[in-house]
mmCIF file of C-alpha atoms in Angstrom:
data_model
loop_
_atom_site.group_PDB
_atom_site.id
_atom_site.type_symbol
_atom_site.label_atom_id
_atom_site.label_comp_id
_atom_site.label_asym_id
_atom_site.label_seq_id
_atom_site.Cartn_x
_atom_site.Cartn_y
_atom_site.Cartn_z
ATOM 1 C CA MET A 13 -17.672 182.132 183.344
ATOM 2 C CA SER A 14 -14.535 180.194 182.928
ATOM 3 C CA LEU A 15 -14.586 176.998 184.902
ATOM 4 C CA ALA A 16 -13.770 173.583 183.515
ATOM 5 C CA PHE A 17 -13.904 170.721 185.981
ATOM 6 C CA LEU A 18 -16.115 167.701 186.626
ATOM 7 C CA GLY A 19 -14.022 164.978 184.989
ATOM 8 C CA GLY A 20 -14.367 163.165 181.725
ATOM 9 C CA ARG A 21 -13.501 164.654 178.357
ATOM 10 C CA ALA A 22 -17.096 164.803 177.126
ATOM 11 C CA VAL A 23 -18.346 166.439 180.308
ATOM 12 C CA ALA A 24 -15.382 168.794 180.431
ATOM 13 C CA ARG A 25 -16.008 169.876 176.864
ATOM 14 C CA ALA A 26 -19.716 170.422 177.534
ATOM 15 C CA CYS A 27 -18.776 172.298 180.682
ATOM 16 C CA ILE A 28 -16.464 174.623 178.773
ATOM 17 C CA ILE A 29 -19.132 175.257 176.137
ATOM 18 C CA VAL A 30 -21.759 176.177 178.692
ATOM 19 C CA LEU A 31 -19.372 178.176 180.801
ATOM 20 C CA ALA A 32 -18.102 179.948 177.743
ATOM 21 C CA ALA A 33 -21.616 181.104 177.157
ATOM 22 C CA LEU A 34 -21.963 181.952 180.816
ATOM 23 C CA LEU A 35 -18.860 184.072 181.082
ATOM 24 C CA GLY A 36 -20.797 187.025 180.379
ATOM 25 C CA LEU A 37 -23.494 188.036 182.949
ATOM 26 C CA GLY A 38 -23.574 189.222 186.501
ATOM 27 C CA ILE A 39 -24.480 192.551 188.145
ATOM 28 C CA ALA A 40 -23.966 194.873 191.254
ATOM 29 C CA ILE A 41 -24.319 198.733 191.668
ATOM 30 C CA SER A 42 -22.955 202.036 193.091
ATOM 31 C CA VAL A 43 -22.293 204.788 190.615
ATOM 32 C CA ALA A 44 -19.083 206.386 189.437
ATOM 33 C CA ARG A 45 -20.011 209.354 187.248
ATOM 34 C CA ALA A 46 -23.737 208.818 186.830
ATOM 35 C CA GLU A 47 -26.481 210.050 189.138
ATOM 36 C CA PRO A 48 -24.922 210.560 192.607
ATOM 37 C CA ALA A 49 -28.275 209.874 194.308
ATOM 38 C CA PHE A 50 -28.296 206.264 193.105
ATOM 39 C CA THR A 51 -26.617 203.570 195.177
ATOM 40 C CA SER A 52 -26.899 199.788 195.167
ATOM 41 C CA ASP A 53 -24.859 196.809 196.294
ATOM 42 C CA ARG A 54 -25.602 194.956 193.068
ATOM 43 C CA LEU A 55 -23.626 196.950 190.491
ATOM 44 C CA SER A 56 -21.468 199.984 189.950
ATOM 45 C CA VAL A 57 -21.542 202.123 186.836
ATOM 46 C CA GLU A 58 -18.812 204.215 185.241
ATOM 47 C CA VAL A 59 -20.027 206.821 182.737
ATOM 48 C CA VAL A 60 -17.932 208.213 179.869
ATOM 49 C CA GLY A 61 -18.711 210.390 176.850
ATOM 50 C CA GLN A 62 -21.738 212.392 175.730
ATOM 51 C CA GLY A 63 -24.631 211.592 173.424
ATOM 52 C CA PRO A 64 -27.283 208.867 173.185
ATOM 53 C CA ASP A 65 -27.087 206.424 176.081
ATOM 54 C CA VAL A 66 -25.580 202.945 175.757
ATOM 55 C CA ILE A 67 -25.347 200.529 178.683
ATOM 56 C CA LEU A 68 -22.660 197.810 178.549
ATOM 57 C CA VAL A 69 -23.107 194.747 180.795
ATOM 58 C CA PRO A 70 -20.237 192.237 181.090
ATOM 59 C CA GLY A 71 -20.616 188.536 181.706
ATOM 60 C CA LEU A 72 -20.109 186.114 184.544
ATOM 61 C CA ALA A 73 -16.851 186.630 186.441
ATOM 62 C CA SER A 74 -15.918 189.389 183.986
ATOM 63 C CA SER A 75 -14.809 192.994 184.414
ATOM 64 C CA ARG A 76 -16.285 196.061 182.774
ATOM 65 C CA GLU A 77 -12.827 196.362 181.186
ATOM 66 C CA VAL A 78 -13.912 193.777 178.636
ATOM 67 C CA PHE A 79 -15.862 196.630 177.033
ATOM 68 C CA ARG A 80 -13.190 199.328 177.470
ATOM 69 C CA PRO A 81 -12.056 199.371 173.813
ATOM 70 C CA LEU A 82 -15.663 199.677 172.675
ATOM 71 C CA ALA A 83 -16.365 202.435 175.211
ATOM 72 C CA ASP A 84 -13.286 204.345 174.061
ATOM 73 C CA ARG A 85 -14.538 204.082 170.502
ATOM 74 C CA LEU A 86 -18.109 205.152 171.301
ATOM 75 C CA LYS A 87 -17.523 207.927 173.825
ATOM 76 C CA ALA A 88 -17.046 210.615 171.171
ATOM 77 C CA THR A 89 -20.629 210.123 170.010
ATOM 78 C CA HIS A 90 -22.416 208.347 172.893
ATOM 79 C CA ARG A 91 -22.760 208.473 176.652
ATOM 80 C CA VAL A 92 -21.529 205.032 177.680
ATOM 81 C CA HIS A 93 -22.522 203.386 180.971
ATOM 82 C CA LEU A 94 -20.015 200.660 181.887
ATOM 83 C CA VAL A 95 -21.577 198.287 184.403
ATOM 84 C CA GLN A 96 -19.526 196.256 186.875
ATOM 85 C CA LEU A 97 -21.345 193.384 188.535
ATOM 86 C CA SER A 98 -20.875 192.882 192.248
ATOM 87 C CA GLY A 99 -18.926 189.802 193.197
ATOM 88 C CA PHE A 100 -16.972 189.752 189.943
ATOM 89 C CA ALA A 101 -13.441 190.878 189.076
ATOM 90 C CA GLY A 102 -12.708 192.336 192.511
ATOM 91 C CA GLN A 103 -15.993 194.133 193.168
ATOM 92 C CA PRO A 104 -17.201 193.124 196.662
ATOM 93 C CA TRP A 105 -20.097 190.720 197.060
ATOM 94 C CA THR A 106 -22.543 191.250 199.929
ATOM 95 C CA GLY A 107 -25.342 189.010 198.658
ATOM 96 C CA GLY A 108 -24.239 185.964 200.624
ATOM 97 C CA GLU A 109 -26.209 182.902 199.567
ATOM 98 C CA GLY A 110 -29.129 184.966 198.262
ATOM 99 C CA PRO A 111 -30.249 185.201 194.632
ATOM 100 C CA PHE A 112 -27.976 186.783 192.044
ATOM 101 C CA VAL A 113 -29.694 187.375 188.711
ATOM 102 C CA ASP A 114 -33.080 188.821 189.636
ATOM 103 C CA PRO A 115 -31.696 191.441 192.064
ATOM 104 C CA ALA A 116 -29.110 192.381 189.452
ATOM 105 C CA VAL A 117 -31.764 192.935 186.788
ATOM 106 C CA GLU A 118 -33.837 194.934 189.271
ATOM 107 C CA ALA A 119 -30.796 197.073 190.093
ATOM 108 C CA LEU A 120 -30.165 197.694 186.416
ATOM 109 C CA ALA A 121 -33.763 198.876 185.985
ATOM 110 C CA ALA A 122 -33.395 201.095 189.067
ATOM 111 C CA TYR A 123 -30.263 202.638 187.587
ATOM 112 C CA VAL A 124 -32.008 203.474 184.306
ATOM 113 C CA ARG A 125 -34.807 205.181 186.233
ATOM 114 C CA SER A 126 -32.535 207.003 188.678
ATOM 115 C CA ALA A 127 -30.210 208.279 185.971
ATOM 116 C CA GLY A 128 -33.185 209.467 183.919
ATOM 117 C CA LEU A 129 -32.112 207.558 180.825
ATOM 118 C CA ALA A 130 -34.559 207.662 177.922
ATOM 119 C CA ARG A 131 -34.807 204.130 176.505
ATOM 120 C CA PRO A 132 -31.069 203.454 176.230
ATOM 121 C CA ALA A 133 -29.514 200.797 174.063
ATOM 122 C CA VAL A 134 -28.292 197.866 176.174
ATOM 123 C CA ILE A 135 -25.439 195.606 175.066
ATOM 124 C CA GLY A 136 -24.673 192.541 177.177
ATOM 125 C CA HIS A 137 -22.079 189.814 176.820
ATOM 126 C CA SER A 138 -23.180 186.264 177.635
ATOM 127 C CA MET A 139 -24.774 186.421 181.107
ATOM 128 C CA GLY A 140 -24.908 190.180 180.628
ATOM 129 C CA GLY A 141 -26.909 189.582 177.462
ATOM 130 C CA LEU A 142 -29.315 187.383 179.395
ATOM 131 C CA SER A 143 -29.696 190.218 181.913
ATOM 132 C CA ALA A 144 -30.450 192.605 179.044
ATOM 133 C CA LEU A 145 -33.138 190.269 177.680
ATOM 134 C CA LEU A 146 -34.747 189.966 181.107
ATOM 135 C CA LEU A 147 -34.583 193.722 181.619
ATOM 136 C CA ALA A 148 -36.373 194.296 178.297
ATOM 137 C CA GLN A 149 -38.958 191.601 179.001
ATOM 138 C CA ARG A 150 -39.808 192.916 182.456
ATOM 139 C CA ASN A 151 -39.423 196.644 181.781
ATOM 140 C CA PRO A 152 -39.990 197.208 178.041
ATOM 141 C CA GLN A 153 -40.621 200.915 178.620
ATOM 142 C CA LEU A 154 -37.069 201.372 179.901
ATOM 143 C CA VAL A 155 -35.133 199.864 176.977
ATOM 144 C CA GLY A 156 -34.758 201.146 173.424
ATOM 145 C CA ARG A 157 -32.973 198.170 171.909
ATOM 146 C CA VAL A 158 -30.876 195.180 172.983
ATOM 147 C CA MET A 159 -27.769 193.514 171.605
ATOM 148 C CA THR A 160 -26.798 190.145 173.065
ATOM 149 C CA VAL A 161 -23.209 189.025 172.508
ATOM 150 C CA ASP A 162 -22.832 185.236 172.353
ATOM 151 C CA THR A 163 -25.865 184.824 174.598
ATOM 152 C CA LEU A 164 -28.562 182.178 174.535
ATOM 153 C CA PRO A 165 -31.931 182.855 176.208
ATOM 154 C CA PHE A 166 -31.521 179.431 177.896
ATOM 155 C CA TYR A 167 -27.885 178.421 178.259
ATOM 156 C CA SER A 168 -28.535 174.788 179.039
ATOM 157 C CA ALA A 169 -30.103 174.422 175.587
ATOM 158 C CA MET A 170 -26.508 173.714 174.593
ATOM 159 C CA PHE A 171 -27.068 170.234 175.998
ATOM 160 C CA GLY A 172 -29.826 169.560 173.463
ATOM 161 C CA PRO A 173 -33.316 170.636 172.358
ATOM 162 C CA THR A 174 -35.015 168.636 175.119
ATOM 163 C CA ALA A 175 -33.114 170.353 177.972
ATOM 164 C CA THR A 176 -35.256 172.100 180.575
ATOM 165 C CA PRO A 177 -34.478 174.037 183.765
ATOM 166 C CA ALA A 178 -35.438 170.928 185.729
ATOM 167 C CA SER A 179 -33.179 168.607 183.728
ATOM 168 C CA ALA A 180 -30.306 171.110 183.981
ATOM 169 C CA ARG A 181 -30.594 171.501 187.735
ATOM 170 C CA PRO A 182 -28.470 168.468 188.801
ATOM 171 C CA PHE A 183 -25.611 169.527 186.535
ATOM 172 C CA ALA A 184 -25.967 173.136 187.708
ATOM 173 C CA ASP A 185 -25.771 171.940 191.306
ATOM 174 C CA ARG A 186 -22.551 170.047 190.561
ATOM 175 C CA MET A 187 -21.041 172.997 188.743
ATOM 176 C CA ALA A 188 -21.787 175.386 191.609
ATOM 177 C CA ALA A 189 -20.488 172.911 194.173
ATOM 178 C CA GLY A 190 -17.316 172.466 192.154
ATOM 179 C CA VAL A 191 -16.671 176.214 192.194
ATOM 180 C CA LEU A 192 -16.953 176.323 195.976
ATOM 181 C CA SER A 193 -14.979 173.181 196.759
ATOM 182 C CA ALA A 194 -11.959 173.558 194.443
ATOM 183 C CA SER A 195 -8.650 174.412 196.094
ATOM 184 C CA PRO A 196 -7.057 177.726 195.073
ATOM 185 C CA GLU A 197 -4.535 175.849 192.950
ATOM 186 C CA ALA A 198 -7.145 173.669 191.263
ATOM 187 C CA PHE A 199 -9.416 176.631 190.658
ATOM 188 C CA ALA A 200 -6.599 178.608 189.025
ATOM 189 C CA ALA A 201 -5.704 175.662 186.803
ATOM 190 C CA GLN A 202 -9.329 175.234 185.782
ATOM 191 C CA GLN A 203 -9.588 178.890 184.821
ATOM 192 C CA ALA A 204 -6.419 178.760 182.749
ATOM 193 C CA ALA A 205 -7.636 175.679 180.866
ATOM 194 C CA ALA A 206 -11.122 177.056 180.267
ATOM 195 C CA ALA A 207 -9.867 180.464 179.106
ATOM 196 C CA LYS A 208 -8.357 178.861 176.011
ATOM 197 C CA GLY A 209 -11.817 177.716 174.970
ATOM 198 C CA LEU A 210 -13.316 181.136 175.593
ATOM 199 C CA SER A 211 -10.975 183.264 173.513
ATOM 200 C CA ARG A 212 -8.397 182.852 170.771
ATOM 201 C CA THR A 213 -6.519 185.913 172.051
ATOM 202 C CA PRO A 214 -3.714 185.335 174.610
ATOM 203 C CA ALA A 215 -4.161 188.728 176.300
ATOM 204 C CA MET A 216 -7.869 188.069 176.782
ATOM 205 C CA GLN A 217 -7.154 184.583 178.081
ATOM 206 C CA GLU A 218 -4.917 186.134 180.741
ATOM 207 C CA ALA A 219 -7.579 188.695 181.619
ATOM 208 C CA ILE A 220 -10.266 186.016 181.931
ATOM 209 C CA VAL A 221 -8.136 184.120 184.439
ATOM 210 C CA ALA A 222 -7.291 187.263 186.428
ATOM 211 C CA TRP A 223 -10.931 188.367 186.608
ATOM 212 C CA SER A 224 -12.088 184.903 187.650
ATOM 213 C CA LEU A 225 -9.491 184.655 190.413
ATOM 214 C CA ALA A 226 -10.485 188.111 191.677
ATOM 215 C CA SER A 227 -14.180 187.142 191.788
ATOM 216 C CA ASP A 228 -16.054 186.015 194.881
ATOM 217 C CA ARG A 229 -16.581 182.253 194.675
ATOM 218 C CA GLN A 230 -20.005 182.415 196.326
ATOM 219 C CA ALA A 231 -21.175 184.964 193.769
ATOM 220 C CA VAL A 232 -19.790 182.906 190.885
ATOM 221 C CA ALA A 233 -21.424 179.712 192.173
ATOM 222 C CA LYS A 234 -24.798 181.431 192.591
ATOM 223 C CA ALA A 235 -24.621 182.994 189.151
ATOM 224 C CA ILE A 236 -23.650 179.727 187.479
ATOM 225 C CA PHE A 237 -26.509 177.830 189.028
ATOM 226 C CA GLU A 238 -29.100 180.485 188.225
ATOM 227 C CA VAL A 239 -28.004 181.055 184.644
ATOM 228 C CA MET A 240 -27.988 177.350 183.885
ATOM 229 C CA THR A 241 -31.534 176.971 185.222
ATOM 230 C CA LEU A 242 -33.035 180.268 184.059
ATOM 231 C CA ASP A 243 -35.104 180.141 180.863
ATOM 232 C CA ALA A 244 -35.968 183.459 179.183
ATOM 233 C CA ARG A 245 -37.493 181.797 176.114
ATOM 234 C CA PRO A 246 -41.128 181.918 177.307
ATOM 235 C CA GLY A 247 -40.958 185.726 177.253
ATOM 236 C CA LEU A 248 -39.490 186.058 173.763
ATOM 237 C CA ALA A 249 -42.708 185.940 171.738
ATOM 238 C CA ALA A 250 -44.216 188.956 173.494
ATOM 239 C CA MET A 251 -41.107 191.155 173.250
ATOM 240 C CA LYS A 252 -41.466 194.425 171.329
ATOM 241 C CA VAL A 253 -37.960 195.741 172.020
ATOM 242 C CA PRO A 254 -35.710 195.200 168.946
ATOM 243 C CA VAL A 255 -33.009 192.589 169.556
ATOM 244 C CA THR A 256 -29.778 191.883 167.695
ATOM 245 C CA ALA A 257 -28.036 188.639 168.673
ATOM 246 C CA LEU A 258 -24.338 188.354 167.821
ATOM 247 C CA TYR A 259 -22.860 184.884 168.040
ATOM 248 C CA ALA A 260 -19.384 183.463 167.544
ATOM 249 C CA ALA A 261 -18.416 180.804 165.009
ATOM 250 C CA ASP A 262 -15.004 179.134 165.241
ATOM 251 C CA ALA A 263 -13.952 176.290 162.978
ATOM 252 C CA GLU A 264 -11.558 175.137 165.709
ATOM 253 C CA GLY A 265 -14.048 175.557 168.541
ATOM 254 C CA ALA A 266 -15.892 172.986 170.624
ATOM 255 C CA LEU A 267 -18.929 173.041 168.306
ATOM 256 C CA PRO A 268 -18.876 173.194 164.480
ATOM 257 C CA PRO A 269 -20.089 176.556 163.110
ATOM 258 C CA ALA A 270 -23.091 174.901 161.424
ATOM 259 C CA VAL A 271 -24.215 173.450 164.748
ATOM 260 C CA VAL A 272 -23.782 176.812 166.469
ATOM 261 C CA GLY A 273 -25.802 178.598 163.779
ATOM 262 C CA ALA A 274 -28.626 176.068 164.033
ATOM 263 C CA LEU A 275 -28.615 176.398 167.825
ATOM 264 C CA TRP A 276 -28.944 180.194 167.759
ATOM 265 C CA MET A 277 -31.681 180.042 165.126
ATOM 266 C CA ARG A 278 -33.634 177.501 167.137
ATOM 267 C CA GLU A 279 -33.342 179.249 170.484
ATOM 268 C CA TYR A 280 -34.249 182.716 169.162
ATOM 269 C CA ASP A 281 -36.948 181.462 166.799
ATOM 270 C CA ALA A 282 -39.837 182.774 168.931
ATOM 271 C CA LEU A 283 -38.479 186.338 169.092
ATOM 272 C CA PRO A 284 -40.221 188.550 166.492
ATOM 273 C CA GLY A 285 -37.833 190.415 164.210
ATOM 274 C CA VAL A 286 -34.645 189.229 165.896
ATOM 275 C CA LYS A 287 -31.518 189.958 163.854
ATOM 276 C CA LEU A 288 -28.936 187.162 164.103
ATOM 277 C CA VAL A 289 -25.372 188.225 163.287
ATOM 278 C CA ARG A 290 -22.651 185.593 162.964
ATOM 279 C CA VAL A 291 -19.036 186.557 163.636
ATOM 280 C CA GLU A 292 -16.527 184.175 162.071
ATOM 281 C CA GLY A 293 -13.175 183.255 163.558
ATOM 282 C CA SER A 294 -14.166 184.004 167.117
ATOM 283 C CA ARG A 295 -14.790 182.228 170.384
ATOM 284 C CA HIS A 296 -16.962 183.476 173.224
ATOM 285 C CA PHE A 297 -15.185 186.826 173.711
ATOM 286 C CA ILE A 298 -16.019 188.265 170.310
ATOM 287 C CA MET A 299 -14.890 191.764 171.309
ATOM 288 C CA ALA A 300 -11.328 190.462 171.767
ATOM 289 C CA ASP A 301 -11.098 187.853 169.028
ATOM 290 C CA GLN A 302 -12.675 189.977 166.262
ATOM 291 C CA PRO A 303 -12.563 193.574 167.563
ATOM 292 C CA GLU A 304 -13.189 195.308 164.241
ATOM 293 C CA ALA A 305 -16.079 193.046 163.256
ATOM 294 C CA PHE A 306 -17.524 193.510 166.732
ATOM 295 C CA ALA A 307 -17.193 197.303 166.657
ATOM 296 C CA LYS A 308 -18.789 197.518 163.218
ATOM 297 C CA ALA A 309 -21.673 195.303 164.302
ATOM 298 C CA VAL A 310 -22.235 197.582 167.302
ATOM 299 C CA GLU A 311 -22.150 200.676 165.072
ATOM 300 C CA ARG A 312 -24.780 199.158 162.776
ATOM 301 C CA PHE A 313 -26.877 198.226 165.792
ATOM 302 C CA LEU A 314 -26.738 201.748 167.229
ATOM 303 C CA LYS A 315 -27.768 203.306 163.902
#
């Protein structure tokens, strides 16, 4: 996501860190060029290319366009399924005040079944990576492999090793309330400020702001609250689906690279065989800040 409010420099910095990690989930469905029989109000899917199937899931308040350069690169050798989450980046939201994450993961599983995909690779950015983990945990027979891109299995672990869903709930409540109560002008200013912490790339910073402003505030608030209080770590130990976890390290970022590396190692420690891949010189949107390193990591993952 890309929201930085709630006063105080320390809180604002923590907020940006968490939201940076959040800016990558969401989901909603109706299909562009996939199986015409499949419809859903939770995500839409655009399909390009031919070959082994790869599903790309963007993050919170993000557009599928965040993966467009990667899709253009892969479509000569793969059939790429670009997911757009409902409520984000201009896609309508009809979920009201109902749950966000679980129905999105269910819709993603329904799409895999309806389209007849045979254990596709799933790549998700931030909240999209959390969705991919949950999809693989709940439906291991549907997923061939998972790559998470700057995703933690429990985002609020950024606040410390003792954080729990219960301890994160008050802060999550305030964050969600802040999204809903901010004036249009304040919300736009918050997005512009937060975008600088999410990417080093000016064009991506502009896109982050545009996507956030085009997102439904109710959907964003629901997604923020759920992601901050959702813990996928208990399911890691039993996972059989191979997982690669890319994470960003930026010497000028909110957290020192050594702290980030220790955090990712700790939070993925229970996952058998996980492959941790560090990308230097990048903030949360690795695909924009280090496009070649990102593309090469994806190519290695798909091989």
